Amino acid sequence: MTVENLQIEIGTSLAAIAAHDWDALVGADNPFVEHRFLLALETSGSVGAGTGWLPAHAVVRRGTRIVAAAPLYVKDHSYGEYIFDWGWANAAQRAGISYYPKVVCAVPFTPATGPRLLVHPDEDPRELRRVLLQAMRRLVEAIDGSSAHVLFCTKEEHDDLCGETGWLPRVTYQFHWNNDSYRDFDDYLARFRAAARKAVRRERRKAAQAALEIQTLSGTELPRGASTALYRFYGDTISRKWAHRYLTRTFFGELETSLAERVLVNWALREGKPVAATLSFQKGTQLFGRYWGAADEIEMLHFELCYYRPIEYAIERGLQRFEAGAQGQHKLKRGLLPTPTYSLHQIAHPGLERGIREFLAFERRAVEAEIAELLQSSPFRC
């Protein structure tokens, strides 16, 4: 397909695209849309044939130069997306409409905000984002699909495209931490109301009473074989929650190799052996908490490793933002505030589209009201 001297290709693997060409589009602050991360998902077998996530990435070229791209997947289910559309799929089924396959522009298994419609900084993002949306529509038609979805896009992408014909904006929320020029963790707590501040300090004392050694390590500092322990913790958490083990052992091996530069691990050791850990990813001024696991139930250790240590690290390093993953109102009292997250949806069937449009208008009002109510319970002093 050619649009005004642009060549649009729908490919398969990231391996067919040079890393430096893809990463020239990515920007400074998101590790998950980098070539190395998406390729690791593919080469590890976490996505691909048999997983329900079939890579079909879009690339836009002007001549031989890649000027835009999007991580696209053909899906035959809705697992691992975290922008939940199971209700839409059920409504479609009741109406005799096939909801799968569908196309998603997303980072698999990763509910983290970031750019999705990637555009070279020397190009016009408004034009090329629309070219990528057009490519998604063409892919939906080619596979006889029901819909296209851009998940966890940036607010800028949402605001630019929410009025685009045929695309429905959706607003949900997560709990994020933002750095308000804190000098250290005590300065951070000084902004809390007294009762909330005391509660955090009490939790940290409880965690310290376990007399564990807690380390914060980059991926390049991890001891050899650390990914084995991290994968074990990941599996334990998945099993306890009756969730899906999306990531393979091979993917975790990449934490010590291709992904090491982006990895941050907070773990607790007893007699030199890890008993609990959190896995985060960092790039630029952003930190993203992703996975937690523990061999034992240790009081308050979850909060120490998942929230307080990453926040301390972010303050020390001058990072601006920490996203701690999906869901969890317990994050609010620890200083992570409800923050809108955005997605865009294009539904092919007119009747289904009309119903979803009405639902999204209702949902948006409810989300805005819920965020406002939650902010009334913020631990911060006015």
mmCIF file of N, CA and C in Angstrom, residues 277-366:
data_model
loop_
_atom_site.group_PDB
_atom_site.id
_atom_site.type_symbol
_atom_site.label_atom_id
_atom_site.label_comp_id
_atom_site.label_asym_id
_atom_site.label_seq_id
_atom_site.Cartn_x
_atom_site.Cartn_y
_atom_site.Cartn_z
ATOM 1 N N ALA A 277 11.391 -10.949 45.562
ATOM 2 C CA ALA A 277 11.972 -10.010 44.601
ATOM 3 C C ALA A 277 10.887 -9.285 43.832
ATOM 4 N N THR A 278 11.234 -8.096 43.367
ATOM 5 C CA THR A 278 10.429 -7.387 42.381
ATOM 6 C C THR A 278 11.292 -7.130 41.152
ATOM 7 N N LEU A 279 10.665 -7.232 40.005
ATOM 8 C CA LEU A 279 11.324 -6.963 38.728
ATOM 9 C C LEU A 279 10.710 -5.715 38.119
ATOM 10 N N SER A 280 11.553 -4.731 37.849
ATOM 11 C CA SER A 280 11.116 -3.478 37.227
ATOM 12 C C SER A 280 11.955 -3.221 35.987
ATOM 13 N N PHE A 281 11.488 -2.280 35.177
ATOM 14 C CA PHE A 281 12.227 -1.852 33.993
ATOM 15 C C PHE A 281 12.346 -0.337 34.024
ATOM 16 N N GLN A 282 13.488 0.150 33.565
ATOM 17 C CA GLN A 282 13.755 1.587 33.615
ATOM 18 C C GLN A 282 14.314 2.058 32.284
ATOM 19 N N LYS A 283 13.888 3.251 31.894
ATOM 20 C CA LYS A 283 14.520 3.937 30.770
ATOM 21 C C LYS A 283 14.306 5.427 30.945
ATOM 22 N N GLY A 284 15.346 6.209 30.745
ATOM 23 C CA GLY A 284 15.230 7.651 30.876
ATOM 24 C C GLY A 284 14.787 8.035 32.266
ATOM 25 N N THR A 285 13.698 8.771 32.360
ATOM 26 C CA THR A 285 13.201 9.252 33.653
ATOM 27 C C THR A 285 12.043 8.410 34.183
ATOM 28 N N GLN A 286 11.787 7.253 33.568
ATOM 29 C CA GLN A 286 10.620 6.446 33.927
ATOM 30 C C GLN A 286 11.039 5.102 34.524
ATOM 31 N N LEU A 287 10.292 4.670 35.539
ATOM 32 C CA LEU A 287 10.487 3.369 36.168
ATOM 33 C C LEU A 287 9.147 2.641 36.163
ATOM 34 N N PHE A 288 9.179 1.360 35.781
ATOM 35 C CA PHE A 288 7.952 0.578 35.660
ATOM 36 C C PHE A 288 8.080 -0.698 36.479
ATOM 37 N N GLY A 289 7.292 -0.819 37.534
ATOM 38 C CA GLY A 289 7.250 -2.061 38.292
ATOM 39 C C GLY A 289 6.413 -3.095 37.557
ATOM 40 N N ARG A 290 6.935 -4.335 37.466
ATOM 41 C CA ARG A 290 6.209 -5.335 36.685
ATOM 42 C C ARG A 290 5.847 -6.588 37.485
ATOM 43 N N TYR A 291 6.800 -7.243 38.129
ATOM 44 C CA TYR A 291 6.486 -8.531 38.732
ATOM 45 C C TYR A 291 7.043 -8.629 40.143
ATOM 46 N N TRP A 292 6.299 -9.348 40.975
ATOM 47 C CA TRP A 292 6.671 -9.584 42.368
ATOM 48 C C TRP A 292 6.485 -11.067 42.674
ATOM 49 N N GLY A 293 7.346 -11.582 43.536
ATOM 50 C CA GLY A 293 7.153 -12.948 44.008
ATOM 51 C C GLY A 293 7.937 -13.174 45.284
ATOM 52 N N ALA A 294 7.514 -14.162 46.065
ATOM 53 C CA ALA A 294 8.174 -14.453 47.340
ATOM 54 C C ALA A 294 8.051 -15.932 47.650
ATOM 55 N N ALA A 295 9.100 -16.465 48.270
ATOM 56 C CA ALA A 295 9.081 -17.859 48.703
ATOM 57 C C ALA A 295 8.350 -18.017 50.023
ATOM 58 N N ASP A 296 8.338 -16.962 50.847
ATOM 59 C CA ASP A 296 7.706 -16.998 52.165
ATOM 60 C C ASP A 296 6.818 -15.773 52.335
ATOM 61 N N GLU A 297 5.850 -15.886 53.234
ATOM 62 C CA GLU A 297 5.023 -14.743 53.612
ATOM 63 C C GLU A 297 5.754 -13.970 54.703
ATOM 64 N N ILE A 298 6.247 -12.797 54.369
ATOM 65 C CA ILE A 298 6.994 -11.964 55.313
ATOM 66 C C ILE A 298 6.264 -10.637 55.436
ATOM 67 N N GLU A 299 5.880 -10.296 56.644
ATOM 68 C CA GLU A 299 4.997 -9.161 56.875
ATOM 69 C C GLU A 299 5.565 -7.875 56.294
ATOM 70 N N MET A 300 4.786 -7.209 55.487
ATOM 71 C CA MET A 300 5.057 -5.897 54.899
ATOM 72 C C MET A 300 6.187 -5.896 53.863
ATOM 73 N N LEU A 301 6.760 -7.060 53.560
ATOM 74 C CA LEU A 301 7.863 -7.080 52.598
ATOM 75 C C LEU A 301 7.370 -6.720 51.196
ATOM 76 N N HIS A 302 6.157 -7.110 50.876
ATOM 77 C CA HIS A 302 5.594 -6.759 49.567
ATOM 78 C C HIS A 302 5.607 -5.252 49.359
ATOM 79 N N PHE A 303 5.151 -4.490 50.357
ATOM 80 C CA PHE A 303 5.105 -3.037 50.218
ATOM 81 C C PHE A 303 6.512 -2.449 50.151
ATOM 82 N N GLU A 304 7.427 -3.025 50.915
ATOM 83 C CA GLU A 304 8.802 -2.517 50.925
ATOM 84 C C GLU A 304 9.451 -2.667 49.556
ATOM 85 N N LEU A 305 9.320 -3.856 48.966
ATOM 86 C CA LEU A 305 10.000 -4.118 47.697
ATOM 87 C C LEU A 305 9.247 -3.556 46.492
ATOM 88 N N CYS A 306 7.928 -3.562 46.553
ATOM 89 C CA CYS A 306 7.141 -3.139 45.385
ATOM 90 C C CYS A 306 6.976 -1.630 45.285
ATOM 91 N N TYR A 307 6.992 -0.921 46.435
ATOM 92 C CA TYR A 307 6.687 0.507 46.408
ATOM 93 C C TYR A 307 7.778 1.358 47.044
ATOM 94 N N TYR A 308 8.131 1.071 48.292
ATOM 95 C CA TYR A 308 9.014 1.993 48.999
ATOM 96 C C TYR A 308 10.432 1.989 48.432
ATOM 97 N N ARG A 309 10.978 0.828 48.139
ATOM 98 C CA ARG A 309 12.328 0.800 47.553
ATOM 99 C C ARG A 309 12.358 1.418 46.155
ATOM 100 N N PRO A 310 11.414 1.106 45.273
ATOM 101 C CA PRO A 310 11.427 1.786 43.973
ATOM 102 C C PRO A 310 11.263 3.295 44.080
ATOM 103 N N ILE A 311 10.422 3.765 45.003
ATOM 104 C CA ILE A 311 10.261 5.211 45.168
ATOM 105 C C ILE A 311 11.560 5.827 45.669
ATOM 106 N N GLU A 312 12.206 5.185 46.633
ATOM 107 C CA GLU A 312 13.510 5.676 47.100
ATOM 108 C C GLU A 312 14.505 5.753 45.952
ATOM 109 N N TYR A 313 14.545 4.698 45.162
ATOM 110 C CA TYR A 313 15.460 4.655 44.020
ATOM 111 C C TYR A 313 15.152 5.786 43.050
ATOM 112 N N ALA A 314 13.877 5.993 42.760
ATOM 113 C CA ALA A 314 13.487 7.046 41.822
ATOM 114 C C ALA A 314 13.896 8.421 42.334
ATOM 115 N N ILE A 315 13.720 8.662 43.621
ATOM 116 C CA ILE A 315 14.117 9.953 44.192
ATOM 117 C C ILE A 315 15.623 10.131 44.101
ATOM 118 N N GLU A 316 16.373 9.102 44.479
ATOM 119 C CA GLU A 316 17.839 9.187 44.457
ATOM 120 C C GLU A 316 18.365 9.440 43.053
ATOM 121 N N ARG A 317 17.728 8.848 42.045
ATOM 122 C CA ARG A 317 18.201 8.962 40.662
ATOM 123 C C ARG A 317 17.546 10.103 39.898
ATOM 124 N N GLY A 318 16.655 10.830 40.536
ATOM 125 C CA GLY A 318 15.991 11.934 39.854
ATOM 126 C C GLY A 318 15.001 11.500 38.795
ATOM 127 N N LEU A 319 14.449 10.294 38.934
ATOM 128 C CA LEU A 319 13.439 9.839 37.988
ATOM 129 C C LEU A 319 12.137 10.589 38.239
ATOM 130 N N GLN A 320 11.348 10.741 37.207
ATOM 131 C CA GLN A 320 10.148 11.569 37.306
ATOM 132 C C GLN A 320 8.877 10.780 37.567
ATOM 133 N N ARG A 321 8.884 9.494 37.220
ATOM 134 C CA ARG A 321 7.617 8.760 37.261
ATOM 135 C C ARG A 321 7.866 7.289 37.568
ATOM 136 N N PHE A 322 6.992 6.723 38.382
ATOM 137 C CA PHE A 322 7.025 5.298 38.702
ATOM 138 C C PHE A 322 5.617 4.740 38.527
ATOM 139 N N GLU A 323 5.483 3.805 37.601
ATOM 140 C CA GLU A 323 4.220 3.100 37.400
ATOM 141 C C GLU A 323 4.343 1.719 38.024
ATOM 142 N N ALA A 324 3.390 1.379 38.878
ATOM 143 C CA ALA A 324 3.487 0.130 39.640
ATOM 144 C C ALA A 324 2.551 -0.953 39.121
ATOM 145 N N GLY A 325 2.116 -0.849 37.869
ATOM 146 C CA GLY A 325 1.304 -1.903 37.284
ATOM 147 C C GLY A 325 -0.184 -1.676 37.432
ATOM 148 N N ALA A 326 -0.942 -2.680 37.030
ATOM 149 C CA ALA A 326 -2.396 -2.562 36.971
ATOM 150 C C ALA A 326 -3.029 -2.721 38.349
ATOM 151 N N GLN A 327 -4.172 -2.055 38.522
ATOM 152 C CA GLN A 327 -5.071 -2.259 39.658
ATOM 153 C C GLN A 327 -4.393 -1.946 40.997
ATOM 154 N N GLY A 328 -5.127 -2.155 42.099
ATOM 155 C CA GLY A 328 -4.548 -2.039 43.423
ATOM 156 C C GLY A 328 -4.797 -0.733 44.141
ATOM 157 N N GLN A 329 -5.990 -0.569 44.758
ATOM 158 C CA GLN A 329 -6.262 0.659 45.492
ATOM 159 C C GLN A 329 -5.395 0.789 46.741
ATOM 160 N N HIS A 330 -4.783 -0.318 47.180
ATOM 161 C CA HIS A 330 -3.865 -0.240 48.324
ATOM 162 C C HIS A 330 -2.664 0.653 48.021
ATOM 163 N N LYS A 331 -2.403 0.921 46.751
ATOM 164 C CA LYS A 331 -1.271 1.777 46.387
ATOM 165 C C LYS A 331 -1.510 3.229 46.782
ATOM 166 N N LEU A 332 -2.773 3.621 46.886
ATOM 167 C CA LEU A 332 -3.104 5.020 47.134
ATOM 168 C C LEU A 332 -2.514 5.508 48.443
ATOM 169 N N LYS A 333 -2.676 4.766 49.521
ATOM 170 C CA LYS A 333 -2.203 5.222 50.825
ATOM 171 C C LYS A 333 -0.682 5.256 50.908
ATOM 172 N N ARG A 334 -0.008 4.722 49.898
ATOM 173 C CA ARG A 334 1.452 4.755 49.848
ATOM 174 C C ARG A 334 1.970 5.821 48.886
ATOM 175 N N GLY A 335 1.048 6.640 48.384
ATOM 176 C CA GLY A 335 1.443 7.811 47.626
ATOM 177 C C GLY A 335 1.367 7.693 46.127
ATOM 178 N N LEU A 336 0.813 6.596 45.621
ATOM 179 C CA LEU A 336 0.596 6.463 44.181
ATOM 180 C C LEU A 336 -0.836 6.893 43.890
ATOM 181 N N LEU A 337 -0.993 7.851 43.020
ATOM 182 C CA LEU A 337 -2.286 8.496 42.820
ATOM 183 C C LEU A 337 -2.996 7.971 41.572
ATOM 184 N N PRO A 338 -4.333 7.949 41.600
ATOM 185 C CA PRO A 338 -5.078 7.493 40.418
ATOM 186 C C PRO A 338 -4.805 8.406 39.226
ATOM 187 N N THR A 339 -4.436 7.785 38.119
ATOM 188 C CA THR A 339 -3.992 8.510 36.931
ATOM 189 C C THR A 339 -4.679 7.920 35.705
ATOM 190 N N PRO A 340 -5.282 8.736 34.860
ATOM 191 C CA PRO A 340 -5.960 8.189 33.682
ATOM 192 C C PRO A 340 -4.999 7.440 32.762
ATOM 193 N N THR A 341 -5.500 6.366 32.182
ATOM 194 C CA THR A 341 -4.801 5.647 31.119
ATOM 195 C C THR A 341 -5.739 5.596 29.912
ATOM 196 N N TYR A 342 -5.152 5.451 28.732
ATOM 197 C CA TYR A 342 -5.916 5.715 27.512
ATOM 198 C C TYR A 342 -5.796 4.574 26.503
ATOM 199 N N SER A 343 -6.854 4.397 25.741
ATOM 200 C CA SER A 343 -6.829 3.467 24.618
ATOM 201 C C SER A 343 -7.801 3.953 23.546
ATOM 202 N N LEU A 344 -7.665 3.382 22.364
ATOM 203 C CA LEU A 344 -8.503 3.741 21.212
ATOM 204 C C LEU A 344 -8.999 2.456 20.562
ATOM 205 N N HIS A 345 -10.252 2.476 20.081
ATOM 206 C CA HIS A 345 -10.875 1.256 19.586
ATOM 207 C C HIS A 345 -11.688 1.548 18.327
ATOM 208 N N GLN A 346 -11.535 0.685 17.341
ATOM 209 C CA GLN A 346 -12.305 0.793 16.099
ATOM 210 C C GLN A 346 -13.046 -0.521 15.906
ATOM 211 N N ILE A 347 -14.376 -0.450 15.833
ATOM 212 C CA ILE A 347 -15.232 -1.632 15.764
ATOM 213 C C ILE A 347 -15.898 -1.672 14.393
ATOM 214 N N ALA A 348 -15.749 -2.790 13.691
ATOM 215 C CA ALA A 348 -16.229 -2.860 12.310
ATOM 216 C C ALA A 348 -17.751 -2.958 12.220
ATOM 217 N N HIS A 349 -18.383 -3.727 13.096
ATOM 218 C CA HIS A 349 -19.823 -3.960 12.993
ATOM 219 C C HIS A 349 -20.583 -2.747 13.524
ATOM 220 N N PRO A 350 -21.457 -2.124 12.720
ATOM 221 C CA PRO A 350 -22.116 -0.880 13.149
ATOM 222 C C PRO A 350 -22.935 -1.031 14.428
ATOM 223 N N GLY A 351 -23.684 -2.122 14.557
ATOM 224 C CA GLY A 351 -24.498 -2.298 15.751
ATOM 225 C C GLY A 351 -23.657 -2.485 16.998
ATOM 226 N N LEU A 352 -22.611 -3.295 16.900
ATOM 227 C CA LEU A 352 -21.714 -3.497 18.039
ATOM 228 C C LEU A 352 -20.991 -2.201 18.376
ATOM 229 N N GLU A 353 -20.582 -1.475 17.349
ATOM 230 C CA GLU A 353 -19.900 -0.192 17.568
ATOM 231 C C GLU A 353 -20.794 0.777 18.319
ATOM 232 N N ARG A 354 -22.061 0.816 17.971
ATOM 233 C CA ARG A 354 -22.993 1.731 18.623
ATOM 234 C C ARG A 354 -23.145 1.383 20.109
ATOM 235 N N GLY A 355 -23.274 0.104 20.410
ATOM 236 C CA GLY A 355 -23.398 -0.306 21.800
ATOM 237 C C GLY A 355 -22.154 -0.004 22.608
ATOM 238 N N ILE A 356 -20.978 -0.249 22.022
ATOM 239 C CA ILE A 356 -19.721 0.020 22.722
ATOM 240 C C ILE A 356 -19.528 1.516 22.912
ATOM 241 N N ARG A 357 -19.900 2.297 21.917
ATOM 242 C CA ARG A 357 -19.791 3.755 22.036
ATOM 243 C C ARG A 357 -20.618 4.254 23.234
ATOM 244 N N GLU A 358 -21.836 3.752 23.370
ATOM 245 C CA GLU A 358 -22.686 4.163 24.492
ATOM 246 C C GLU A 358 -22.090 3.719 25.821
ATOM 247 N N PHE A 359 -21.564 2.500 25.859
ATOM 248 C CA PHE A 359 -20.936 2.009 27.085
ATOM 249 C C PHE A 359 -19.744 2.864 27.483
ATOM 250 N N LEU A 360 -18.907 3.229 26.508
ATOM 251 C CA LEU A 360 -17.699 3.994 26.815
ATOM 252 C C LEU A 360 -18.026 5.384 27.340
ATOM 253 N N ALA A 361 -19.084 5.988 26.844
ATOM 254 C CA ALA A 361 -19.488 7.297 27.366
ATOM 255 C C ALA A 361 -19.896 7.179 28.830
ATOM 256 N N PHE A 362 -20.660 6.134 29.158
ATOM 257 C CA PHE A 362 -21.055 5.892 30.553
ATOM 258 C C PHE A 362 -19.833 5.580 31.411
ATOM 259 N N GLU A 363 -18.954 4.696 30.892
ATOM 260 C CA GLU A 363 -17.773 4.290 31.657
ATOM 261 C C GLU A 363 -16.867 5.477 31.953
ATOM 262 N N ARG A 364 -16.708 6.352 30.980
ATOM 263 C CA ARG A 364 -15.815 7.498 31.174
ATOM 264 C C ARG A 364 -16.308 8.384 32.314
ATOM 265 N N ARG A 365 -17.595 8.640 32.367
ATOM 266 C CA ARG A 365 -18.133 9.441 33.465
ATOM 267 C C ARG A 365 -17.901 8.747 34.804
ATOM 268 N N ALA A 366 -18.078 7.438 34.827
ATOM 269 C CA ALA A 366 -17.875 6.686 36.065
ATOM 270 C C ALA A 366 -16.412 6.713 36.495
#
